[in-house]
CSV table of N, CA and C in Angstrom, one decimal:
chain,number,residue,atom,x,y,z
A,1,UNK,N,-19.2,18.5,-10.5
A,1,UNK,CA,-19.5,17.6,-9.1
A,1,UNK,C,-18.5,17.2,-8.0
A,2,UNK,N,-18.5,17.8,-7.0
A,2,UNK,CA,-17.8,17.7,-5.8
A,2,UNK,C,-17.6,16.4,-5.7
A,3,UNK,N,-17.4,16.2,-4.7
A,3,UNK,CA,-17.2,14.7,-4.1
A,3,UNK,C,-17.9,14.7,-2.8
A,4,UNK,N,-18.1,16.0,-2.2
A,4,UNK,CA,-19.2,15.9,-1.5
A,4,UNK,C,-20.6,16.0,-1.9
A,5,UNK,N,-20.7,16.4,-2.9
A,5,UNK,CA,-22.1,16.5,-4.2
A,5,UNK,C,-22.2,14.9,-3.9
A,6,UNK,N,-21.2,14.6,-4.8
A,6,UNK,CA,-21.7,13.0,-5.0
A,6,UNK,C,-22.1,11.8,-3.5
A,7,UNK,N,-21.3,12.4,-2.7
A,7,UNK,CA,-21.2,11.7,-1.6
A,7,UNK,C,-23.0,11.5,-1.1
A,8,UNK,N,-23.2,13.1,-1.2
A,8,UNK,CA,-24.9,13.4,-0.8
A,8,UNK,C,-25.6,12.6,-1.3
A,9,UNK,N,-25.4,13.1,-3.0
A,9,UNK,CA,-26.4,11.6,-3.5
A,9,UNK,C,-26.9,10.5,-3.5
A,10,UNK,N,-25.2,9.8,-3.2
A,10,UNK,CA,-25.4,8.4,-2.9
A,10,UNK,C,-26.4,8.2,-1.7
A,11,UNK,N,-25.9,8.9,-0.6
A,11,UNK,CA,-26.5,8.8,0.4
A,11,UNK,C,-28.3,9.5,0.5
A,12,UNK,N,-28.5,10.0,-0.3
A,12,UNK,CA,-30.2,10.2,-0.6
A,12,UNK,C,-30.5,9.2,-1.8
A,13,UNK,N,-30.2,8.5,-2.2
A,13,UNK,CA,-30.7,7.1,-3.2
A,13,UNK,C,-30.7,6.4,-2.7
A,14,UNK,N,-29.9,6.0,-1.4
A,14,UNK,CA,-29.6,5.1,-0.1
A,14,UNK,C,-30.5,5.1,0.7
A,15,UNK,N,-31.3,6.4,0.9
A,15,UNK,CA,-31.8,7.0,2.1
A,15,UNK,C,-31.4,6.8,3.1
A,16,UNK,N,-30.3,7.4,3.0
A,16,UNK,CA,-29.2,7.1,4.5
A,16,UNK,C,-28.7,8.6,5.0
A,17,UNK,N,-28.8,9.1,6.3
A,17,UNK,CA,-28.1,10.1,6.4
A,17,UNK,C,-26.8,10.2,6.0
A,18,UNK,N,-26.4,11.1,5.4
A,18,UNK,CA,-24.7,11.3,4.9
A,18,UNK,C,-24.3,11.5,6.4
A,19,UNK,N,-23.3,11.0,6.4
A,19,UNK,CA,-22.1,11.1,7.7
A,19,UNK,C,-20.5,11.1,7.4
A,20,UNK,N,-20.4,12.3,6.7
A,20,UNK,CA,-18.7,12.1,5.8
A,20,UNK,C,-17.7,12.1,7.0
A,21,UNK,N,-16.8,11.7,6.7
A,21,UNK,CA,-15.9,11.7,7.8
A,21,UNK,C,-14.5,12.3,6.9
A,22,UNK,N,-14.1,13.6,7.2
A,22,UNK,CA,-13.1,14.1,6.3
A,22,UNK,C,-11.6,13.8,7.4
A,23,UNK,N,-10.5,13.5,6.3
A,23,UNK,CA,-9.2,13.4,7.0
A,23,UNK,C,-8.1,14.9,6.3
A,24,UNK,N,-7.3,14.3,6.8
A,24,UNK,CA,-6.1,15.3,6.3
A,24,UNK,C,-5.6,15.1,4.9
A,25,UNK,N,-5.3,15.7,4.2
A,25,UNK,CA,-5.2,15.4,2.7
A,25,UNK,C,-3.9,14.7,3.0
A,26,UNK,N,-3.8,13.4,1.9
A,26,UNK,CA,-2.4,12.9,2.4
A,26,UNK,C,-1.3,13.7,1.0
A,27,UNK,N,-0.1,13.5,1.2
A,27,UNK,CA,1.0,13.7,0.5
A,27,UNK,C,0.9,13.0,-0.8
A,28,UNK,N,0.9,14.1,-1.7
A,28,UNK,CA,0.7,13.7,-3.2
A,28,UNK,C,-0.4,13.0,-3.5
A,29,UNK,N,-1.5,13.2,-2.5
A,29,UNK,CA,-3.1,13.0,-3.3
A,29,UNK,C,-3.0,14.1,-4.4
A,30,UNK,N,-3.6,13.6,-5.2
A,30,UNK,CA,-4.7,14.5,-6.3
A,30,UNK,C,-5.6,15.5,-5.8
A,31,UNK,N,-5.4,16.8,-5.7
A,31,UNK,CA,-6.5,17.6,-4.6
A,31,UNK,C,-7.9,18.0,-6.0
A,32,UNK,N,-7.6,17.8,-7.7
A,32,UNK,CA,-8.4,18.4,-8.1
A,32,UNK,C,-8.7,17.5,-9.2
A,33,UNK,N,-9.9,17.4,-9.6
A,33,UNK,CA,-9.9,16.4,-11.1
A,33,UNK,C,-11.1,17.3,-12.1
A,34,UNK,N,-10.9,17.6,-13.2
A,34,UNK,CA,-11.7,17.8,-13.9
A,34,UNK,C,-11.8,17.4,-15.3
A,35,UNK,N,-13.0,17.1,-15.5
A,35,UNK,CA,-13.3,16.5,-17.2
A,35,UNK,C,-14.6,16.8,-17.5
A,36,UNK,N,-14.1,17.2,-18.6
A,36,UNK,CA,-15.3,17.9,-19.5
A,36,UNK,C,-15.4,17.0,-20.8
A,37,UNK,N,-16.7,16.8,-21.0
A,37,UNK,CA,-17.4,15.9,-22.5
A,37,UNK,C,-17.8,17.1,-23.5
A,38,UNK,N,-17.1,18.0,-23.5
A,38,UNK,CA,-17.9,19.4,-24.6
A,38,UNK,C,-17.2,18.8,-25.8
A,39,UNK,N,-15.6,18.3,-26.0
A,39,UNK,CA,-15.0,18.4,-27.2
A,39,UNK,C,-16.3,16.7,-27.9
A,40,UNK,N,-16.2,16.0,-27.1
A,40,UNK,CA,-16.8,14.7,-27.6
A,40,UNK,C,-18.3,15.1,-28.5
A,41,UNK,N,-19.1,15.6,-27.2
A,41,UNK,CA,-20.2,16.5,-27.6
A,41,UNK,C,-20.3,17.2,-29.1
A,42,UNK,N,-19.4,17.7,-29.2
A,42,UNK,CA,-19.0,18.5,-30.9
A,42,UNK,C,-18.5,17.6,-31.8
A,43,UNK,N,-17.7,17.2,-31.4
A,43,UNK,CA,-17.3,16.3,-32.5
A,43,UNK,C,-17.7,15.7,-33.3
A,44,UNK,N,-18.5,14.3,-32.2
A,44,UNK,CA,-19.3,13.5,-32.6
A,44,UNK,C,-20.8,13.3,-32.4
A,45,UNK,N,-21.8,14.5,-32.0
A,45,UNK,CA,-22.9,15.1,-31.6
A,45,UNK,C,-23.2,13.6,-30.7
A,46,UNK,N,-22.1,13.3,-29.8
A,46,UNK,CA,-22.4,12.4,-28.5
A,46,UNK,C,-22.9,13.0,-27.6
A,47,UNK,N,-24.4,12.7,-26.7
A,47,UNK,CA,-24.9,13.0,-25.7
A,47,UNK,C,-25.5,11.8,-24.6
A,48,UNK,N,-25.3,12.1,-23.4
A,48,UNK,CA,-25.6,10.9,-22.5
A,48,UNK,C,-26.7,10.1,-22.7
A,49,UNK,N,-27.0,9.2,-22.3
A,49,UNK,CA,-28.1,8.7,-22.7
A,49,UNK,C,-29.3,8.6,-21.2
A,50,UNK,N,-28.1,8.8,-20.2
A,50,UNK,CA,-28.8,8.6,-18.5
A,50,UNK,C,-28.5,10.0,-18.4
A,51,UNK,N,-29.4,10.6,-17.7
A,51,UNK,CA,-28.9,12.0,-16.5
A,51,UNK,C,-27.9,11.5,-15.4
A,52,UNK,N,-27.1,12.5,-14.6
A,52,UNK,CA,-26.2,11.8,-14.0
A,52,UNK,C,-27.0,11.2,-12.4
A,53,UNK,N,-28.5,11.6,-12.2
A,53,UNK,CA,-29.1,10.9,-11.2
A,53,UNK,C,-29.7,9.4,-11.7
A,54,UNK,N,-30.0,9.1,-12.9
A,54,UNK,CA,-30.4,8.4,-13.4
A,54,UNK,C,-29.1,7.0,-13.5
A,55,UNK,N,-28.0,7.3,-14.1
A,55,UNK,CA,-26.8,6.7,-13.9
A,55,UNK,C,-26.3,6.5,-12.6
A,56,UNK,N,-26.6,7.3,-11.4
A,56,UNK,CA,-26.4,6.7,-10.2
A,56,UNK,C,-26.8,5.9,-10.0
A,57,UNK,N,-28.4,6.3,-10.2
A,57,UNK,CA,-29.2,5.0,-9.7
A,57,UNK,C,-29.0,3.5,-10.2
A,58,UNK,N,-28.8,3.5,-11.5
A,58,UNK,CA,-28.4,2.5,-11.9
A,58,UNK,C,-26.9,1.8,-11.2
A,59,UNK,N,-25.6,3.0,-11.0
A,59,UNK,CA,-24.9,1.9,-10.2
A,59,UNK,C,-24.9,1.5,-9.4
A,60,UNK,N,-25.8,2.0,-8.4
A,60,UNK,CA,-26.1,2.1,-7.0
A,60,UNK,C,-26.9,0.1,-7.1
A,61,UNK,N,-28.0,0.3,-8.0
A,61,UNK,CA,-28.8,-1.0,-8.0
A,61,UNK,C,-27.9,-1.6,-8.4
A,62,UNK,N,-26.9,-2.0,-9.6
A,62,UNK,CA,-25.8,-2.5,-10.1
A,62,UNK,C,-25.2,-3.1,-8.6
A,63,UNK,N,-24.7,-2.6,-8.3
A,63,UNK,CA,-23.7,-3.3,-6.9
A,63,UNK,C,-24.6,-3.8,-6.1
A,64,UNK,N,-26.0,-3.3,-5.9
A,64,UNK,CA,-26.7,-4.1,-4.3
A,64,UNK,C,-26.9,-5.4,-5.3
A,65,UNK,N,-27.1,-5.2,-7.0
A,65,UNK,CA,-27.8,-6.7,-7.2
A,65,UNK,C,-26.1,-7.9,-7.2
A,66,UNK,N,-25.1,-7.3,-7.2
A,66,UNK,CA,-24.0,-7.9,-7.2
A,66,UNK,C,-23.2,-8.2,-5.8
A,67,UNK,N,-24.3,-7.8,-4.5
A,67,UNK,CA,-23.9,-7.9,-3.4
A,67,UNK,C,-22.7,-7.5,-2.6
A,68,UNK,N,-22.2,-5.8,-3.6
A,68,UNK,CA,-20.8,-5.2,-3.0
A,68,UNK,C,-21.9,-4.3,-1.7
A,69,UNK,N,-20.7,-4.5,-0.9
A,69,UNK,CA,-21.1,-4.0,0.3
A,69,UNK,C,-21.1,-2.5,0.2
A,70,UNK,N,-22.4,-1.9,0.7
A,70,UNK,CA,-22.9,-0.5,0.5
A,70,UNK,C,-23.3,0.1,1.4
């Protein structure tokens, strides 16, 4: 999942037109993140309770209910 993908998904859930603002990379900024839950799934038969889209919708709704600026 890229940052652009996530940004566009959030804009879609909020029913807003995505208008990303790009900046030059900053010195020392981490350029790549890589997370993998396959070992957890294998070792303890874990599986997520929610899909990516459901989790994102729940998170945005939580932020709205807490009056976070969105």
